[in-house]
XYZ file of N, CA and C in Angstrom:
498
model
N 122.142 99.460 2.821
C 121.886 98.525 1.934
C 120.005 98.025 3.130
N 119.442 98.615 2.346
C 118.300 98.369 3.722
C 116.984 97.002 2.171
N 117.404 95.704 3.484
C 116.621 94.131 2.868
C 115.129 94.323 3.325
N 114.303 95.979 3.803
C 113.087 95.985 3.937
C 112.395 96.935 3.115
N 112.711 96.854 1.690
C 112.248 98.029 1.055
C 111.596 97.425 -0.275
N 110.836 98.084 -1.164
C 110.483 97.472 -2.574
C 111.272 97.684 -3.430
N 111.307 96.454 -4.708
C 111.974 96.544 -5.787
C 112.124 98.121 -6.370
N 113.623 98.352 -6.883
C 112.761 99.816 -7.670
C 111.660 99.681 -9.454
N 111.431 100.843 -9.600
C 110.439 99.880 -10.459
C 111.619 99.509 -12.040
N 110.999 99.147 -12.753
C 112.426 98.731 -13.971
C 112.692 99.378 -15.053
N 113.562 100.167 -15.132
C 114.441 100.815 -16.128
C 115.209 100.457 -16.838
N 115.560 100.376 -18.271
C 116.286 99.482 -19.480
C 117.760 99.707 -18.663
N 118.300 100.287 -18.027
C 119.910 100.614 -17.439
C 119.837 99.780 -15.921
N 118.932 99.650 -15.599
C 119.189 98.171 -14.876
C 119.392 96.325 -16.016
N 118.936 96.736 -16.871
C 119.012 95.352 -17.676
C 120.537 95.250 -18.081
N 121.294 93.492 -17.913
C 121.920 93.619 -18.410
C 122.328 92.478 -18.994
N 122.862 92.418 -20.075
C 122.771 90.925 -21.063
C 124.089 90.437 -20.405
N 123.052 88.772 -20.884
C 123.479 88.031 -20.132
C 125.207 87.283 -20.678
N 125.759 86.723 -19.928
C 127.231 86.449 -20.552
C 127.458 84.764 -20.332
N 127.660 84.033 -21.452
C 127.499 82.574 -21.690
C 128.889 81.966 -20.849
N 128.354 81.147 -20.156
C 129.322 80.380 -19.099
C 130.343 79.590 -19.683
N 129.782 79.531 -21.667
C 130.248 78.116 -22.022
C 131.633 78.987 -22.700
N 131.670 80.109 -23.028
C 132.917 80.580 -23.181
C 133.991 81.241 -22.268
N 135.089 80.750 -22.659
C 136.471 81.090 -21.741
C 136.411 82.380 -21.634
N 136.431 82.796 -23.040
C 136.807 84.625 -22.687
C 135.612 85.082 -21.648
N 134.745 85.255 -21.859
C 133.210 85.572 -20.988
C 132.847 84.771 -19.914
N 133.739 83.590 -19.423
C 133.405 83.414 -18.603
C 132.983 83.750 -17.139
N 131.947 83.946 -16.139
C 132.207 84.084 -15.209
C 132.603 83.666 -14.134
N 132.991 82.462 -14.315
C 133.491 82.413 -12.668
C 135.497 82.250 -13.218
N 135.646 82.738 -14.543
C 137.009 82.938 -14.483
C 137.248 84.234 -14.078
N 136.809 85.126 -14.312
C 137.199 86.456 -13.971
C 137.044 86.589 -13.004
N 138.422 87.432 -11.941
C 139.356 87.718 -11.246
C 138.051 87.793 -9.914
N 138.345 87.277 -8.506
C 136.800 87.621 -7.407
C 136.481 89.214 -7.855
N 138.109 89.663 -7.551
C 137.217 91.590 -7.162
C 136.283 92.233 -8.021
N 136.144 91.347 -9.609
C 135.079 91.465 -9.980
C 133.993 90.765 -9.816
N 134.225 89.845 -9.739
C 132.474 88.767 -8.832
C 132.115 89.833 -7.834
N 133.280 90.102 -6.641
C 132.468 90.432 -5.728
C 132.249 91.937 -5.633
N 133.076 92.515 -6.356
C 132.832 94.446 -6.441
C 132.523 94.667 -6.876
N 132.822 95.827 -7.873
C 131.831 96.987 -8.273
C 131.478 96.790 -9.523
N 131.906 95.844 -10.041
C 131.665 95.280 -12.213
C 130.214 94.174 -12.203
N 129.167 94.758 -13.069
C 128.090 94.194 -12.643
C 128.280 92.477 -13.648
N 127.519 91.604 -13.639
C 127.168 90.621 -14.592
C 126.152 89.709 -14.144
N 125.232 89.366 -15.443
C 124.327 88.543 -15.341
C 124.759 87.168 -15.808
N 125.602 86.059 -15.031
C 125.384 84.777 -15.772
C 124.288 84.106 -16.274
N 124.580 83.761 -17.206
C 123.414 83.202 -17.993
C 121.645 84.232 -17.469
N 121.745 85.338 -17.075
C 120.683 85.697 -16.723
C 120.182 85.652 -14.972
N 121.312 84.915 -14.310
C 120.833 85.146 -13.011
C 121.054 85.809 -12.204
N 120.531 86.676 -11.010
C 120.587 87.440 -10.218
C 121.749 86.638 -9.428
N 122.870 87.361 -9.222
C 124.158 87.480 -8.997
C 124.521 88.709 -7.491
N 125.200 88.206 -6.477
C 125.575 89.509 -6.196
C 125.963 90.424 -6.510
N 126.988 90.451 -7.527
C 127.637 91.558 -8.663
C 126.523 92.425 -9.393
N 125.290 91.539 -9.667
C 124.344 91.886 -9.766
C 123.631 93.189 -9.406
N 123.214 92.291 -7.776
C 122.686 93.157 -6.595
C 123.761 94.498 -6.583
N 124.667 94.238 -6.958
C 125.556 95.723 -6.191
C 125.154 96.720 -7.073
N 124.957 96.176 -8.166
C 124.720 97.093 -9.730
C 123.031 97.687 -9.665
N 122.243 97.098 -9.427
C 121.014 97.469 -8.978
C 121.124 98.654 -7.819
N 121.732 97.507 -6.615
C 121.107 99.062 -5.414
C 122.305 100.030 -4.953
N 123.462 100.198 -6.332
C 124.276 100.776 -6.196
C 125.545 100.771 -4.863
N 125.684 99.073 -4.408
C 126.474 98.878 -3.237
C 127.631 98.608 -3.369
N 128.585 99.858 -3.163
C 129.903 99.708 -3.020
C 130.838 99.188 -2.528
N 131.006 98.313 -1.809
C 131.388 97.158 -1.332
C 130.610 96.131 -0.296
N 130.900 94.375 -0.500
C 129.927 93.614 -0.328
C 131.348 92.853 1.476
N 132.259 94.319 2.026
C 132.735 93.809 2.932
C 131.974 94.107 4.431
N 132.430 93.679 4.991
C 130.898 93.753 5.837
C 131.464 93.549 7.122
N 130.775 93.814 8.271
C 131.907 93.750 9.693
C 131.406 92.356 11.128
N 132.684 92.029 11.097
C 132.557 91.250 12.395
C 132.375 91.620 13.641
N 132.156 93.235 13.759
C 131.793 93.523 14.996
C 129.924 93.590 15.159
N 129.891 93.610 13.429
C 128.335 93.166 13.479
C 127.564 92.094 13.195
N 126.169 92.489 13.014
C 125.228 91.020 13.265
C 124.625 90.973 12.487
N 124.026 90.295 11.497
C 122.475 90.396 10.554
C 121.938 88.517 10.926
N 120.984 88.685 10.819
C 119.974 87.405 10.459
C 119.021 87.580 9.353
N 118.560 86.283 9.158
C 117.168 86.197 8.421
C 116.173 85.046 8.848
N 115.186 85.620 8.962
C 114.083 85.252 9.577
C 113.299 83.998 8.815
N 113.150 82.959 9.235
C 112.538 82.162 8.739
C 111.606 80.931 9.634
N 110.631 80.447 9.083
C 109.572 79.753 9.726
C 109.117 78.295 8.970
N 107.857 77.532 9.113
C 107.785 77.080 8.488
C 108.649 75.465 7.901
N 108.844 75.186 8.849
C 109.556 74.567 9.009
C 110.889 74.189 7.763
N 110.991 75.850 7.243
C 111.966 75.840 6.076
C 113.559 75.644 6.957
N 114.518 74.686 5.723
C 115.688 74.581 6.417
C 116.988 75.339 5.794
N 118.366 75.022 5.583
C 118.726 74.946 4.849
C 120.018 74.385 5.005
N 120.867 74.429 3.862
C 122.208 73.685 3.668
C 123.643 73.974 3.937
N 124.090 73.699 4.757
C 125.524 74.433 4.951
C 126.071 74.070 3.915
N 126.551 72.899 3.053
C 127.106 72.336 2.410
C 126.609 73.115 0.883
N 125.682 73.565 0.843
C 125.168 74.480 -0.448
C 125.360 75.940 -0.052
N 125.417 76.540 1.086
C 125.714 77.559 1.556
C 127.619 77.717 1.190
N 128.376 76.773 1.363
C 129.794 77.093 1.029
C 130.125 76.835 -0.419
N 128.769 75.791 -1.379
C 129.074 75.504 -2.719
C 128.659 77.235 -3.103
N 127.003 77.958 -2.622
C 127.551 78.913 -3.594
C 128.847 80.061 -3.095
N 129.239 80.100 -1.472
C 130.363 81.174 -1.144
C 132.251 80.701 -2.324
N 131.538 79.518 -2.686
C 133.081 79.116 -3.702
C 132.747 79.640 -4.828
N 131.731 79.331 -5.493
C 130.809 79.534 -6.684
C 131.084 81.436 -6.883
N 131.171 81.845 -6.144
C 130.619 83.449 -6.496
C 132.277 84.503 -6.219
N 133.652 83.115 -5.703
C 134.155 84.025 -4.885
C 134.037 84.973 -3.464
N 133.355 84.259 -2.558
C 132.922 84.725 -1.632
C 133.469 84.392 -0.345
N 134.017 85.214 0.646
C 134.674 84.053 1.569
C 134.034 82.939 2.400
N 134.453 81.895 2.711
C 134.124 80.927 3.373
C 133.153 81.168 4.328
N 132.605 81.497 5.389
C 132.110 81.554 6.337
C 131.001 80.718 7.095
N 130.396 79.845 7.947
C 129.600 79.259 8.165
C 128.634 80.285 8.873
N 127.230 80.240 8.933
C 126.079 80.727 9.656
C 125.770 80.001 10.730
N 125.533 80.664 11.688
C 125.021 80.754 13.296
C 123.233 79.765 12.647
N 123.498 78.515 13.668
C 122.424 77.635 13.311
C 121.703 77.692 15.025
N 121.344 78.317 15.763
C 120.877 78.058 17.152
C 119.658 77.458 16.641
N 119.042 77.049 15.649
C 117.833 76.225 16.472
C 117.594 75.245 15.806
N 119.420 74.428 15.379
C 119.039 73.296 14.866
C 118.455 73.223 13.423
N 118.644 73.993 12.206
C 117.619 73.770 11.601
C 118.451 73.580 9.858
N 119.815 73.072 10.133
C 121.028 72.473 9.282
C 120.783 71.307 8.429
N 120.173 71.176 7.270
C 119.897 70.495 6.892
C 120.788 69.655 5.265
N 121.204 68.293 6.029
C 121.799 67.568 4.614
C 121.049 67.192 3.829
N 119.520 66.991 4.099
C 118.975 66.007 2.700
C 117.708 67.053 2.589
N 118.317 68.596 2.304
C 117.157 69.142 1.291
C 116.566 69.400 -0.053
N 115.369 69.121 -0.266
C 114.540 69.510 -0.676
C 113.961 70.830 -1.765
N 114.063 71.072 -2.416
C 113.635 72.570 -3.157
C 111.827 72.708 -2.388
N 111.360 71.658 -2.054
C 110.212 71.850 -0.605
C 110.445 72.244 1.338
N 112.122 71.858 1.060
C 112.333 72.316 2.484
C 113.114 73.205 2.730
N 113.861 73.325 1.637
C 114.853 74.602 1.949
C 115.529 75.662 0.702
N 114.612 75.955 0.026
C 114.840 76.747 -1.198
C 114.725 77.905 -0.935
N 113.861 78.518 -0.188
C 114.058 80.094 0.759
C 114.899 80.399 1.488
N 114.845 78.888 2.578
C 115.975 79.090 3.575
C 117.697 79.432 2.911
N 117.753 78.601 1.476
C 119.046 78.558 1.276
C 119.081 79.720 0.513
N 118.255 80.363 -0.219
C 118.016 81.561 -0.861
C 118.520 82.959 -0.065
N 117.960 82.935 1.275
C 117.686 84.072 1.752
C 119.374 84.231 2.598
N 119.735 82.926 3.008
C 121.000 82.898 3.962
C 122.184 83.199 2.634
N 121.692 82.511 1.724
C 123.497 82.721 0.589
C 123.544 83.978 0.333
N 122.457 85.447 -0.246
C 122.724 86.037 -0.313
C 122.753 87.089 0.704
N 121.836 87.154 1.847
C 122.707 88.097 2.900
C 124.012 87.883 2.915
N 124.665 86.383 3.219
C 125.715 86.030 3.685
C 126.992 86.868 1.847
N 126.258 86.913 0.966
C 127.295 87.511 -0.033
C 127.087 88.951 -0.049
N 126.382 89.669 0.645
C 125.881 90.745 0.521
C 126.793 91.705 1.076
N 126.662 91.023 2.312
C 127.577 91.759 4.033
C 128.018 90.757 4.361
N 129.399 90.387 3.306
C 130.594 89.127 3.926
C 130.598 89.825 4.612
N 131.263 88.937 6.253
C 132.554 88.348 7.089
C 131.975 88.835 8.281
N 130.557 89.450 7.837
C 129.459 89.350 9.275
C 128.889 88.721 10.066
N 128.592 87.970 10.983
C 128.440 86.718 11.303
C 126.542 87.238 11.434
N 126.331 85.793 10.488
C 125.002 85.679 10.178
C 124.213 84.769 11.228
N 123.250 84.906 11.519
C 122.261 83.943 12.128
C 120.494 83.652 11.674
N 120.906 81.839 11.758
C 119.482 81.551 10.734
C 119.133 81.498 11.910
N 117.690 83.059 12.055
C 116.557 82.627 13.049
C 115.230 82.019 12.834
N 115.519 80.666 13.150
C 113.552 80.500 12.952
C 113.008 80.675 13.782
N 111.532 80.336 13.297
C 110.571 80.877 14.342
C 109.258 79.442 14.405
N 109.166 78.730 15.175
C 107.926 77.757 15.262
C 106.999 77.617 14.643
N 105.729 77.206 14.146
C 104.416 77.155 13.580
C 103.630 77.338 14.273
N 103.843 79.384 14.968
C 103.362 79.434 16.093
C 101.284 79.834 15.370
N 100.986 80.199 16.500
C 99.865 81.226 16.074
C 100.562 82.060 14.870
N 101.138 83.218 15.331
C 101.690 83.978 15.472
C 103.096 84.019 14.581
N 104.402 83.593 14.279
C 105.242 83.012 14.188
C 105.906 84.466 13.856
N 105.443 85.970 13.432
C 106.774 87.309 13.220
C 106.436 87.601 14.648
N 105.073 87.621 15.518
C 105.189 87.949 16.376
C 106.815 87.203 17.841
N 106.282 86.031 17.360
C 107.367 84.805 18.026
C 108.943 85.504 18.159
N 109.058 85.497 16.857
C 110.273 85.626 16.353
C 110.762 86.828 16.947
N 110.085 88.399 17.052
C 110.400 89.830 17.046
C 110.272 89.540 18.867
N 109.492 88.964 19.442
C 109.743 89.269 20.933
C 111.231 88.033 20.821
N 111.347 87.401 20.617
C 112.389 86.346 20.995
C 113.878 86.707 20.447
N 113.893 88.222 19.063
C 115.143 89.196 19.311
C 115.100 89.654 19.888
N 114.287 90.300 20.079
C 114.358 91.855 21.384
C 114.743 91.332 22.784
N 114.218 90.178 23.240
C 115.076 89.858 24.197
C 116.199 88.705 24.172
N 116.438 89.434 23.175
C 118.517 88.578 23.437
C 119.640 89.458 23.506
N 120.616 89.227 24.004
C 121.058 90.297 24.534
C 122.011 90.871 23.386
N 122.314 90.972 22.615
C 122.352 91.241 21.395
C 122.316 90.878 20.194
N 121.486 91.569 19.651
C 120.303 91.567 19.133
C 120.864 91.547 17.825
N 121.232 90.726 16.491
C 121.462 91.540 15.480
C 120.570 92.210 14.140
N 121.976 93.458 13.899
C 121.527 95.428 13.752
C 120.543 95.222 12.400
N 120.876 93.781 11.588
C 119.914 93.465 10.307
C 119.409 92.671 10.700
N 118.091 92.509 10.331
C 117.463 91.423 9.875
C 116.102 91.297 8.626
N 116.347 90.326 8.288
C 116.021 89.800 6.577
C 114.790 89.539 7.407
N 113.763 90.004 6.160
C 112.284 89.289 6.469
C 111.863 89.287 5.136
N 111.905 87.454 4.006
C 111.245 87.728 2.918
C 110.044 86.693 2.766
């Protein structure tokens, strides 16, 4: 799975029928966790879920490696909520794991304006590659935060092998 790619063109085979969260027989959260996290695709009320992404990109497994690391790049005072990450992991049956926050950008006072992108990035990378050490990598609002970020990553002793920039 490569996080730096252009999404595929829409093709009808990618269209999944939404399920109703109100019907107990089709309740997404009542499905066994192997179906939520693994091979079965489901669009819960048309939301993008980890199983939907697994189907879309033919991801056979979400089991990552504790020996590897990954990061998300953030800037523009974007924070993330550790409690939202835990709620996301519980909601979708993902093993609980905290993100590393080496720049103290975690927040308990999130709003859509301050955490939306950061939450999305950290939650989904950790949903796709579970059990992998994940770093919330922040670059301050300098003249070019991308250059600051890549210089910071390149000077790190063991930099993440996968870095997501959205």
